[in-house]
Amino acid sequence: MGDLIGQLREGLPAEAVITDPDVTASYARDMAGFCAAGAPAVVVLPRTVEQVRHVMRTATALRVPVVPQGARTGLSGAANATDGCVVLSLVKMDRILEIDPVDRIAVVEPGVVNAVLSRAVAEHGLCYPPDPSSWEQCTIGGNIGTASGGLCCVKYGVTAEYVLGLDVVLADGRLLTTGRRTAKGVAGYDLTRLFVGSEGSLGVIVRAVLALRPAPPQQLALAAEFPSVAAACEAVTRIMGRSHAPSLLELMDGTTVRAVNAMARMGLPESTEALLLAAFDTPDPGPDLAAVAELCTAAGATQVVPAEDAAESDLLLQARRMSLPALETLRPATMIDDVCVPRSRLAGMLDGTAAIAERHGLTIGVCAHAGDGNTHPVVCFDPADPDETRRARESFDEIMALGLELGGTITGEHGVGVLKKDWLAREAGPVAMEMQRGIKAVFDPLGILNPGKVL
């Protein structure tokens, strides 16, 4: 370890190398439960590309594992340390290097916080659409590493669709530039997309060229209450089947609605078994909202409440933003799943999850990006109770199995990390896993980049 620390300090300022075990322990894990985390040997906080390259050259020379990290808001264990590793925290590389309103791009370092970038580009009449729920804390590098989604994905898509090019420090310290800064480009294999969602297992992202969009008008929303999840999901299929393009289409089941009511006194009827939130950001959202209101009523909504203005829209959407904090009040701990199914199978996913909760005697609330079929079942349990913890883990796995049975995927936006490694093999199959391991070997032949994650 002495050689490692000494060689790291040769290319890094003293304050960028942290060895105090009380401090390094605070960098050991992200926000995922049920994921093992080791004790890092050292935490480094570089500020330049050359400093990152020095870290990787040192790690390669000494055969030491490196775990890249952002803000550690992830939910899959992808940023968890391994014993004796170098934790490479990129939060100090937080500069917005360029905003170009003509080419509609931003060039940023990986430590830039999503919300900071969003506010900066808004000054130019532009927006960066990907908006994970943790957007006030999460970093662009972390968003790219885990291929994050968010509330607006139903209309604007996910992070991968906005990453045009990258600078990546490889395991041996070489600097790779991928992609472009032009609106179009198809030269060679798409290495940029390969790194999006790779969770730090192929290289360390040190710069990103991001596509921007014109800022849309302020969205206007409505809330529809339903007596059953099935009715709410029927409304979703009708809305999407009629080619509407909502900027947001979110669903909360009855468990989540009641938790939000209890925490924030939102005034929602206790009889509500599902709440559907829809919003449009077109210049005139009124006709779309009226049409959606009719579709919700036809599907069985007991009440539809449209917002009169942007302020009322924010109040309506507040319930969705409070879903996770509210569910966290029900038991000492939660496990957040992330299963995406075809929209047409959404009701089967939610009803199946409710059956799993009943079978295991657990509270499981579900909030969902209903417009793209991405569900977030939240398993509430007491980690001090071994039997309840066992049932929570079993229910978590059963939810993933249900998603696959319905033609879905084990993760829509949180990534694989440690939490879902075994399930990736089940979803992808042996041939795909062989190809993925081959790709990993090309970029990281020594296996030092974020070992034990993804594959």
PDB file of N, CA and C in Angstrom, residues 286-371:
ATOM      1  N   GLY A 286     -53.956  22.671 -23.689  1.00  0.00           N
ATOM      2  CA  GLY A 286     -55.357  22.488 -23.313  1.00  0.00           C
ATOM      3  C   GLY A 286     -56.064  21.363 -24.050  1.00  0.00           C
ATOM      4  N   PRO A 287     -56.011  21.336 -25.394  1.00  0.00           N
ATOM      5  CA  PRO A 287     -56.712  20.261 -26.108  1.00  0.00           C
ATOM      6  C   PRO A 287     -56.194  18.868 -25.756  1.00  0.00           C
ATOM      7  N   ASP A 288     -54.887  18.718 -25.615  1.00  0.00           N
ATOM      8  CA  ASP A 288     -54.341  17.412 -25.237  1.00  0.00           C
ATOM      9  C   ASP A 288     -54.824  16.992 -23.856  1.00  0.00           C
ATOM     10  N   LEU A 289     -54.799  17.927 -22.910  1.00  0.00           N
ATOM     11  CA  LEU A 289     -55.245  17.595 -21.559  1.00  0.00           C
ATOM     12  C   LEU A 289     -56.731  17.233 -21.539  1.00  0.00           C
ATOM     13  N   ALA A 290     -57.518  17.943 -22.320  1.00  0.00           N
ATOM     14  CA  ALA A 290     -58.953  17.634 -22.379  1.00  0.00           C
ATOM     15  C   ALA A 290     -59.174  16.236 -22.955  1.00  0.00           C
ATOM     16  N   ALA A 291     -58.412  15.900 -23.997  1.00  0.00           N
ATOM     17  CA  ALA A 291     -58.550  14.576 -24.605  1.00  0.00           C
ATOM     18  C   ALA A 291     -58.122  13.494 -23.633  1.00  0.00           C
ATOM     19  N   VAL A 292     -57.036  13.716 -22.908  1.00  0.00           N
ATOM     20  CA  VAL A 292     -56.569  12.733 -21.926  1.00  0.00           C
ATOM     21  C   VAL A 292     -57.572  12.593 -20.791  1.00  0.00           C
ATOM     22  N   ALA A 293     -58.156  13.685 -20.362  1.00  0.00           N
ATOM     23  CA  ALA A 293     -59.174  13.617 -19.315  1.00  0.00           C
ATOM     24  C   ALA A 293     -60.339  12.728 -19.748  1.00  0.00           C
ATOM     25  N   GLU A 294     -60.757  12.865 -21.003  1.00  0.00           N
ATOM     26  CA  GLU A 294     -61.842  12.020 -21.519  1.00  0.00           C
ATOM     27  C   GLU A 294     -61.433  10.546 -21.542  1.00  0.00           C
ATOM     28  N   LEU A 295     -60.194  10.286 -21.944  1.00  0.00           N
ATOM     29  CA  LEU A 295     -59.723   8.899 -21.983  1.00  0.00           C
ATOM     30  C   LEU A 295     -59.646   8.304 -20.585  1.00  0.00           C
ATOM     31  N   CYS A 296     -59.233   9.105 -19.617  1.00  0.00           N
ATOM     32  CA  CYS A 296     -59.156   8.616 -18.235  1.00  0.00           C
ATOM     33  C   CYS A 296     -60.553   8.311 -17.706  1.00  0.00           C
ATOM     34  N   THR A 297     -61.500   9.198 -17.983  1.00  0.00           N
ATOM     35  CA  THR A 297     -62.875   8.978 -17.532  1.00  0.00           C
ATOM     36  C   THR A 297     -63.456   7.720 -18.166  1.00  0.00           C
ATOM     37  N   ALA A 298     -63.185   7.550 -19.449  1.00  0.00           N
ATOM     38  CA  ALA A 298     -63.687   6.362 -20.145  1.00  0.00           C
ATOM     39  C   ALA A 298     -63.073   5.078 -19.592  1.00  0.00           C
ATOM     40  N   ALA A 299     -61.854   5.177 -19.078  1.00  0.00           N
ATOM     41  CA  ALA A 299     -61.179   4.004 -18.517  1.00  0.00           C
ATOM     42  C   ALA A 299     -61.597   3.711 -17.084  1.00  0.00           C
ATOM     43  N   GLY A 300     -62.378   4.623 -16.480  1.00  0.00           N
ATOM     44  CA  GLY A 300     -62.880   4.363 -15.144  1.00  0.00           C
ATOM     45  C   GLY A 300     -62.415   5.314 -14.062  1.00  0.00           C
ATOM     46  N   ALA A 301     -61.805   6.436 -14.436  1.00  0.00           N
ATOM     47  CA  ALA A 301     -61.361   7.391 -13.422  1.00  0.00           C
ATOM     48  C   ALA A 301     -62.555   7.918 -12.634  1.00  0.00           C
ATOM     49  N   THR A 302     -62.404   8.006 -11.326  1.00  0.00           N
ATOM     50  CA  THR A 302     -63.467   8.544 -10.476  1.00  0.00           C
ATOM     51  C   THR A 302     -63.424  10.058 -10.399  1.00  0.00           C
ATOM     52  N   GLN A 303     -62.258  10.625 -10.652  1.00  0.00           N
ATOM     53  CA  GLN A 303     -62.124  12.079 -10.647  1.00  0.00           C
ATOM     54  C   GLN A 303     -60.920  12.462 -11.476  1.00  0.00           C
ATOM     55  N   VAL A 304     -61.052  13.543 -12.248  1.00  0.00           N
ATOM     56  CA  VAL A 304     -59.942  14.089 -13.019  1.00  0.00           C
ATOM     57  C   VAL A 304     -59.798  15.555 -12.649  1.00  0.00           C
ATOM     58  N   VAL A 305     -58.608  15.925 -12.199  1.00  0.00           N
ATOM     59  CA  VAL A 305     -58.369  17.289 -11.723  1.00  0.00           C
ATOM     60  C   VAL A 305     -57.320  17.950 -12.607  1.00  0.00           C
ATOM     61  N   PRO A 306     -57.713  18.857 -13.502  1.00  0.00           N
ATOM     62  CA  PRO A 306     -56.728  19.566 -14.329  1.00  0.00           C
ATOM     63  C   PRO A 306     -56.160  20.781 -13.603  1.00  0.00           C
ATOM     64  N   ALA A 307     -54.923  21.091 -13.895  1.00  0.00           N
ATOM     65  CA  ALA A 307     -54.302  22.280 -13.327  1.00  0.00           C
ATOM     66  C   ALA A 307     -54.699  23.507 -14.147  1.00  0.00           C
ATOM     67  N   GLU A 308     -54.851  24.616 -13.461  1.00  0.00           N
ATOM     68  CA  GLU A 308     -55.199  25.860 -14.147  1.00  0.00           C
ATOM     69  C   GLU A 308     -53.964  26.585 -14.667  1.00  0.00           C
ATOM     70  N   ASP A 309     -52.840  26.372 -14.003  1.00  0.00           N
ATOM     71  CA  ASP A 309     -51.628  27.074 -14.396  1.00  0.00           C
ATOM     72  C   ASP A 309     -50.408  26.261 -13.954  1.00  0.00           C
ATOM     73  N   ALA A 310     -49.206  26.818 -14.208  1.00  0.00           N
ATOM     74  CA  ALA A 310     -47.969  26.103 -13.898  1.00  0.00           C
ATOM     75  C   ALA A 310     -47.823  25.849 -12.401  1.00  0.00           C
ATOM     76  N   ALA A 311     -48.267  26.803 -11.590  1.00  0.00           N
ATOM     77  CA  ALA A 311     -48.143  26.628 -10.138  1.00  0.00           C
ATOM     78  C   ALA A 311     -48.990  25.448  -9.666  1.00  0.00           C
ATOM     79  N   GLU A 312     -50.220  25.341 -10.192  1.00  0.00           N
ATOM     80  CA  GLU A 312     -51.060  24.201  -9.824  1.00  0.00           C
ATOM     81  C   GLU A 312     -50.485  22.894 -10.344  1.00  0.00           C
ATOM     82  N   SER A 313     -49.864  22.944 -11.526  1.00  0.00           N
ATOM     83  CA  SER A 313     -49.210  21.746 -12.061  1.00  0.00           C
ATOM     84  C   SER A 313     -48.129  21.259 -11.126  1.00  0.00           C
ATOM     85  N   ASP A 314     -47.322  22.184 -10.623  1.00  0.00           N
ATOM     86  CA  ASP A 314     -46.258  21.798  -9.697  1.00  0.00           C
ATOM     87  C   ASP A 314     -46.827  21.158  -8.429  1.00  0.00           C
ATOM     88  N   LEU A 315     -47.971  21.674  -7.967  1.00  0.00           N
ATOM     89  CA  LEU A 315     -48.594  21.085  -6.784  1.00  0.00           C
ATOM     90  C   LEU A 315     -49.063  19.659  -7.062  1.00  0.00           C
ATOM     91  N   LEU A 316     -49.634  19.453  -8.254  1.00  0.00           N
ATOM     92  CA  LEU A 316     -50.079  18.112  -8.609  1.00  0.00           C
ATOM     93  C   LEU A 316     -48.906  17.137  -8.699  1.00  0.00           C
ATOM     94  N   LEU A 317     -47.803  17.612  -9.262  1.00  0.00           N
ATOM     95  CA  LEU A 317     -46.652  16.733  -9.447  1.00  0.00           C
ATOM     96  C   LEU A 317     -45.852  16.525  -8.167  1.00  0.00           C
ATOM     97  N   GLN A 318     -46.158  17.340  -7.162  1.00  0.00           N
ATOM     98  CA  GLN A 318     -45.440  17.220  -5.898  1.00  0.00           C
ATOM     99  C   GLN A 318     -45.643  15.834  -5.282  1.00  0.00           C
ATOM    100  N   ALA A 319     -46.835  15.287  -5.437  1.00  0.00           N
ATOM    101  CA  ALA A 319     -47.107  13.968  -4.866  1.00  0.00           C
ATOM    102  C   ALA A 319     -46.171  12.919  -5.440  1.00  0.00           C
ATOM    103  N   ARG A 320     -45.942  12.965  -6.746  1.00  0.00           N
ATOM    104  CA  ARG A 320     -45.032  11.988  -7.376  1.00  0.00           C
ATOM    105  C   ARG A 320     -43.611  12.159  -6.862  1.00  0.00           C
ATOM    106  N   ARG A 321     -43.170  13.391  -6.727  1.00  0.00           N
ATOM    107  CA  ARG A 321     -41.800  13.627  -6.251  1.00  0.00           C
ATOM    108  C   ARG A 321     -41.617  13.133  -4.819  1.00  0.00           C
ATOM    109  N   MET A 322     -42.713  13.080  -4.067  1.00  0.00           N
ATOM    110  CA  MET A 322     -42.628  12.674  -2.665  1.00  0.00           C
ATOM    111  C   MET A 322     -42.800  11.171  -2.476  1.00  0.00           C
ATOM    112  N   SER A 323     -42.983  10.424  -3.557  1.00  0.00           N
ATOM    113  CA  SER A 323     -43.305   8.999  -3.432  1.00  0.00           C
ATOM    114  C   SER A 323     -42.283   8.233  -2.617  1.00  0.00           C
ATOM    115  N   LEU A 324     -41.025   8.316  -3.009  1.00  0.00           N
ATOM    116  CA  LEU A 324     -39.995   7.538  -2.314  1.00  0.00           C
ATOM    117  C   LEU A 324     -39.820   7.990  -0.870  1.00  0.00           C
ATOM    118  N   PRO A 325     -39.679   9.298  -0.586  1.00  0.00           N
ATOM    119  CA  PRO A 325     -39.573   9.695   0.823  1.00  0.00           C
ATOM    120  C   PRO A 325     -40.761   9.223   1.661  1.00  0.00           C
ATOM    121  N   ALA A 326     -41.957   9.231   1.059  1.00  0.00           N
ATOM    122  CA  ALA A 326     -43.131   8.788   1.807  1.00  0.00           C
ATOM    123  C   ALA A 326     -43.077   7.294   2.094  1.00  0.00           C
ATOM    124  N   LEU A 327     -42.697   6.494   1.111  1.00  0.00           N
ATOM    125  CA  LEU A 327     -42.600   5.046   1.321  1.00  0.00           C
ATOM    126  C   LEU A 327     -41.506   4.708   2.334  1.00  0.00           C
ATOM    127  N   GLU A 328     -40.469   5.522   2.368  1.00  0.00           N
ATOM    128  CA  GLU A 328     -39.375   5.279   3.318  1.00  0.00           C
ATOM    129  C   GLU A 328     -39.812   5.454   4.763  1.00  0.00           C
ATOM    130  N   THR A 329     -40.955   6.118   4.993  1.00  0.00           N
ATOM    131  CA  THR A 329     -41.443   6.286   6.365  1.00  0.00           C
ATOM    132  C   THR A 329     -42.182   5.048   6.876  1.00  0.00           C
ATOM    133  N   LEU A 330     -42.500   4.113   5.988  1.00  0.00           N
ATOM    134  CA  LEU A 330     -43.331   2.975   6.384  1.00  0.00           C
ATOM    135  C   LEU A 330     -42.553   1.899   7.135  1.00  0.00           C
ATOM    136  N   ARG A 331     -41.283   1.716   6.792  1.00  0.00           N
ATOM    137  CA  ARG A 331     -40.438   0.721   7.445  1.00  0.00           C
ATOM    138  C   ARG A 331     -39.023   1.301   7.530  1.00  0.00           C
ATOM    139  N   PRO A 332     -38.142   0.689   8.343  1.00  0.00           N
ATOM    140  CA  PRO A 332     -36.799   1.259   8.505  1.00  0.00           C
ATOM    141  C   PRO A 332     -35.951   1.284   7.241  1.00  0.00           C
ATOM    142  N   ALA A 333     -36.248   0.391   6.265  1.00  0.00           N
ATOM    143  CA  ALA A 333     -35.403   0.333   5.067  1.00  0.00           C
ATOM    144  C   ALA A 333     -36.263   0.043   3.844  1.00  0.00           C
ATOM    145  N   THR A 334     -35.706   0.345   2.671  1.00  0.00           N
ATOM    146  CA  THR A 334     -36.394   0.048   1.414  1.00  0.00           C
ATOM    147  C   THR A 334     -35.403  -0.523   0.409  1.00  0.00           C
ATOM    148  N   MET A 335     -35.936  -1.341  -0.499  1.00  0.00           N
ATOM    149  CA  MET A 335     -35.202  -1.785  -1.683  1.00  0.00           C
ATOM    150  C   MET A 335     -35.995  -1.301  -2.893  1.00  0.00           C
ATOM    151  N   ILE A 336     -35.342  -0.573  -3.778  1.00  0.00           N
ATOM    152  CA  ILE A 336     -36.037   0.007  -4.914  1.00  0.00           C
ATOM    153  C   ILE A 336     -35.718  -0.795  -6.164  1.00  0.00           C
ATOM    154  N   ASP A 337     -36.730  -1.431  -6.713  1.00  0.00           N
ATOM    155  CA  ASP A 337     -36.536  -2.178  -7.954  1.00  0.00           C
ATOM    156  C   ASP A 337     -36.735  -1.256  -9.149  1.00  0.00           C
ATOM    157  N   ASP A 338     -36.415  -1.744 -10.328  1.00  0.00           N
ATOM    158  CA  ASP A 338     -36.367  -0.908 -11.529  1.00  0.00           C
ATOM    159  C   ASP A 338     -36.620  -1.795 -12.741  1.00  0.00           C
ATOM    160  N   VAL A 339     -37.848  -2.262 -12.861  1.00  0.00           N
ATOM    161  CA  VAL A 339     -38.186  -3.208 -13.919  1.00  0.00           C
ATOM    162  C   VAL A 339     -39.036  -2.502 -14.964  1.00  0.00           C
ATOM    163  N   CYS A 340     -38.648  -2.648 -16.213  1.00  0.00           N
ATOM    164  CA  CYS A 340     -39.366  -1.999 -17.310  1.00  0.00           C
ATOM    165  C   CYS A 340     -40.041  -3.079 -18.154  1.00  0.00           C
ATOM    166  N   VAL A 341     -41.325  -2.869 -18.435  1.00  0.00           N
ATOM    167  CA  VAL A 341     -42.087  -3.821 -19.248  1.00  0.00           C
ATOM    168  C   VAL A 341     -42.751  -3.064 -20.395  1.00  0.00           C
ATOM    169  N   PRO A 342     -43.204  -3.789 -21.436  1.00  0.00           N
ATOM    170  CA  PRO A 342     -43.979  -3.113 -22.478  1.00  0.00           C
ATOM    171  C   PRO A 342     -45.201  -2.425 -21.863  1.00  0.00           C
ATOM    172  N   ARG A 343     -45.558  -1.263 -22.398  1.00  0.00           N
ATOM    173  CA  ARG A 343     -46.682  -0.522 -21.830  1.00  0.00           C
ATOM    174  C   ARG A 343     -47.938  -1.387 -21.744  1.00  0.00           C
ATOM    175  N   SER A 344     -48.110  -2.241 -22.737  1.00  0.00           N
ATOM    176  CA  SER A 344     -49.309  -3.075 -22.788  1.00  0.00           C
ATOM    177  C   SER A 344     -49.347  -4.103 -21.662  1.00  0.00           C
ATOM    178  N   ARG A 345     -48.218  -4.327 -20.981  1.00  0.00           N
ATOM    179  CA  ARG A 345     -48.161  -5.321 -19.899  1.00  0.00           C
ATOM    180  C   ARG A 345     -48.044  -4.657 -18.523  1.00  0.00           C
ATOM    181  N   LEU A 346     -48.265  -3.360 -18.490  1.00  0.00           N
ATOM    182  CA  LEU A 346     -48.065  -2.608 -17.247  1.00  0.00           C
ATOM    183  C   LEU A 346     -49.003  -3.094 -16.146  1.00  0.00           C
ATOM    184  N   ALA A 347     -50.268  -3.338 -16.479  1.00  0.00           N
ATOM    185  CA  ALA A 347     -51.216  -3.799 -15.459  1.00  0.00           C
ATOM    186  C   ALA A 347     -50.788  -5.145 -14.884  1.00  0.00           C
ATOM    187  N   GLY A 348     -50.297  -6.031 -15.731  1.00  0.00           N
ATOM    188  CA  GLY A 348     -49.813  -7.315 -15.251  1.00  0.00           C
ATOM    189  C   GLY A 348     -48.647  -7.165 -14.299  1.00  0.00           C
ATOM    190  N   MET A 349     -47.790  -6.186 -14.553  1.00  0.00           N
ATOM    191  CA  MET A 349     -46.641  -5.953 -13.692  1.00  0.00           C
ATOM    192  C   MET A 349     -47.084  -5.451 -12.317  1.00  0.00           C
ATOM    193  N   LEU A 350     -47.995  -4.491 -12.291  1.00  0.00           N
ATOM    194  CA  LEU A 350     -48.423  -3.934 -11.011  1.00  0.00           C
ATOM    195  C   LEU A 350     -49.295  -4.906 -10.225  1.00  0.00           C
ATOM    196  N   ASP A 351     -50.208  -5.589 -10.907  1.00  0.00           N
ATOM    197  CA  ASP A 351     -51.029  -6.573 -10.199  1.00  0.00           C
ATOM    198  C   ASP A 351     -50.172  -7.733  -9.691  1.00  0.00           C
ATOM    199  N   GLY A 352     -49.200  -8.152 -10.488  1.00  0.00           N
ATOM    200  CA  GLY A 352     -48.308  -9.222 -10.060  1.00  0.00           C
ATOM    201  C   GLY A 352     -47.467  -8.818  -8.866  1.00  0.00           C
ATOM    202  N   THR A 353     -47.029  -7.571  -8.844  1.00  0.00           N
ATOM    203  CA  THR A 353     -46.250  -7.079  -7.704  1.00  0.00           C
ATOM    204  C   THR A 353     -47.099  -7.061  -6.438  1.00  0.00           C
ATOM    205  N   ALA A 354     -48.359  -6.660  -6.573  1.00  0.00           N
ATOM    206  CA  ALA A 354     -49.261  -6.660  -5.415  1.00  0.00           C
ATOM    207  C   ALA A 354     -49.446  -8.077  -4.876  1.00  0.00           C
ATOM    208  N   ALA A 355     -49.537  -9.052  -5.772  1.00  0.00           N
ATOM    209  CA  ALA A 355     -49.670 -10.451  -5.341  1.00  0.00           C
ATOM    210  C   ALA A 355     -48.414 -10.926  -4.625  1.00  0.00           C
ATOM    211  N   ILE A 356     -47.250 -10.501  -5.104  1.00  0.00           N
ATOM    212  CA  ILE A 356     -45.985 -10.857  -4.450  1.00  0.00           C
ATOM    213  C   ILE A 356     -45.940 -10.264  -3.046  1.00  0.00           C
ATOM    214  N   ALA A 357     -46.367  -9.011  -2.912  1.00  0.00           N
ATOM    215  CA  ALA A 357     -46.378  -8.366  -1.595  1.00  0.00           C
ATOM    216  C   ALA A 357     -47.274  -9.119  -0.629  1.00  0.00           C
ATOM    217  N   GLU A 358     -48.445  -9.517  -1.091  1.00  0.00           N
ATOM    218  CA  GLU A 358     -49.376 -10.237  -0.226  1.00  0.00           C
ATOM    219  C   GLU A 358     -48.820 -11.605   0.152  1.00  0.00           C
ATOM    220  N   ARG A 359     -48.214 -12.290  -0.802  1.00  0.00           N
ATOM    221  CA  ARG A 359     -47.686 -13.628  -0.545  1.00  0.00           C
ATOM    222  C   ARG A 359     -46.572 -13.595   0.501  1.00  0.00           C
ATOM    223  N   HIS A 360     -45.777 -12.532   0.495  1.00  0.00           N
ATOM    224  CA  HIS A 360     -44.643 -12.439   1.420  1.00  0.00           C
ATOM    225  C   HIS A 360     -44.970 -11.634   2.676  1.00  0.00           C
ATOM    226  N   GLY A 361     -46.198 -11.112   2.770  1.00  0.00           N
ATOM    227  CA  GLY A 361     -46.572 -10.344   3.941  1.00  0.00           C
ATOM    228  C   GLY A 361     -45.789  -9.059   4.083  1.00  0.00           C
ATOM    229  N   LEU A 362     -45.548  -8.370   2.957  1.00  0.00           N
ATOM    230  CA  LEU A 362     -44.732  -7.162   2.946  1.00  0.00           C
ATOM    231  C   LEU A 362     -45.517  -5.980   2.374  1.00  0.00           C
ATOM    232  N   THR A 363     -45.053  -4.789   2.698  1.00  0.00           N
ATOM    233  CA  THR A 363     -45.560  -3.580   2.055  1.00  0.00           C
ATOM    234  C   THR A 363     -44.668  -3.261   0.864  1.00  0.00           C
ATOM    235  N   ILE A 364     -45.257  -3.241  -0.326  1.00  0.00           N
ATOM    236  CA  ILE A 364     -44.517  -2.884  -1.535  1.00  0.00           C
ATOM    237  C   ILE A 364     -45.335  -1.831  -2.275  1.00  0.00           C
ATOM    238  N   GLY A 365     -44.827  -0.614  -2.310  1.00  0.00           N
ATOM    239  CA  GLY A 365     -45.477   0.447  -3.060  1.00  0.00           C
ATOM    240  C   GLY A 365     -44.837   0.572  -4.428  1.00  0.00           C
ATOM    241  N   VAL A 366     -45.633   0.954  -5.415  1.00  0.00           N
ATOM    242  CA  VAL A 366     -45.115   1.086  -6.776  1.00  0.00           C
ATOM    243  C   VAL A 366     -45.413   2.479  -7.310  1.00  0.00           C
ATOM    244  N   CYS A 367     -44.356   3.145  -7.767  1.00  0.00           N
ATOM    245  CA  CYS A 367     -44.518   4.334  -8.590  1.00  0.00           C
ATOM    246  C   CYS A 367     -43.866   4.003  -9.928  1.00  0.00           C
ATOM    247  N   ALA A 368     -44.372   4.586 -10.991  1.00  0.00           N
ATOM    248  CA  ALA A 368     -43.928   4.156 -12.315  1.00  0.00           C
ATOM    249  C   ALA A 368     -43.907   5.315 -13.290  1.00  0.00           C
ATOM    250  N   HIS A 369     -42.898   5.269 -14.172  1.00  0.00           N
ATOM    251  CA  HIS A 369     -42.916   6.113 -15.365  1.00  0.00           C
ATOM    252  C   HIS A 369     -43.831   5.374 -16.350  1.00  0.00           C
ATOM    253  N   ALA A 370     -45.119   5.560 -16.166  1.00  0.00           N
ATOM    254  CA  ALA A 370     -46.091   4.714 -16.863  1.00  0.00           C
ATOM    255  C   ALA A 370     -45.998   4.856 -18.369  1.00  0.00           C
ATOM    256  N   GLY A 371     -45.634   6.024 -18.839  1.00  0.00           N
ATOM    257  CA  GLY A 371     -45.589   6.244 -20.278  1.00  0.00           C
ATOM    258  C   GLY A 371     -44.562   5.409 -20.999  1.00  0.00           C
TER     259      GLY A 371
END
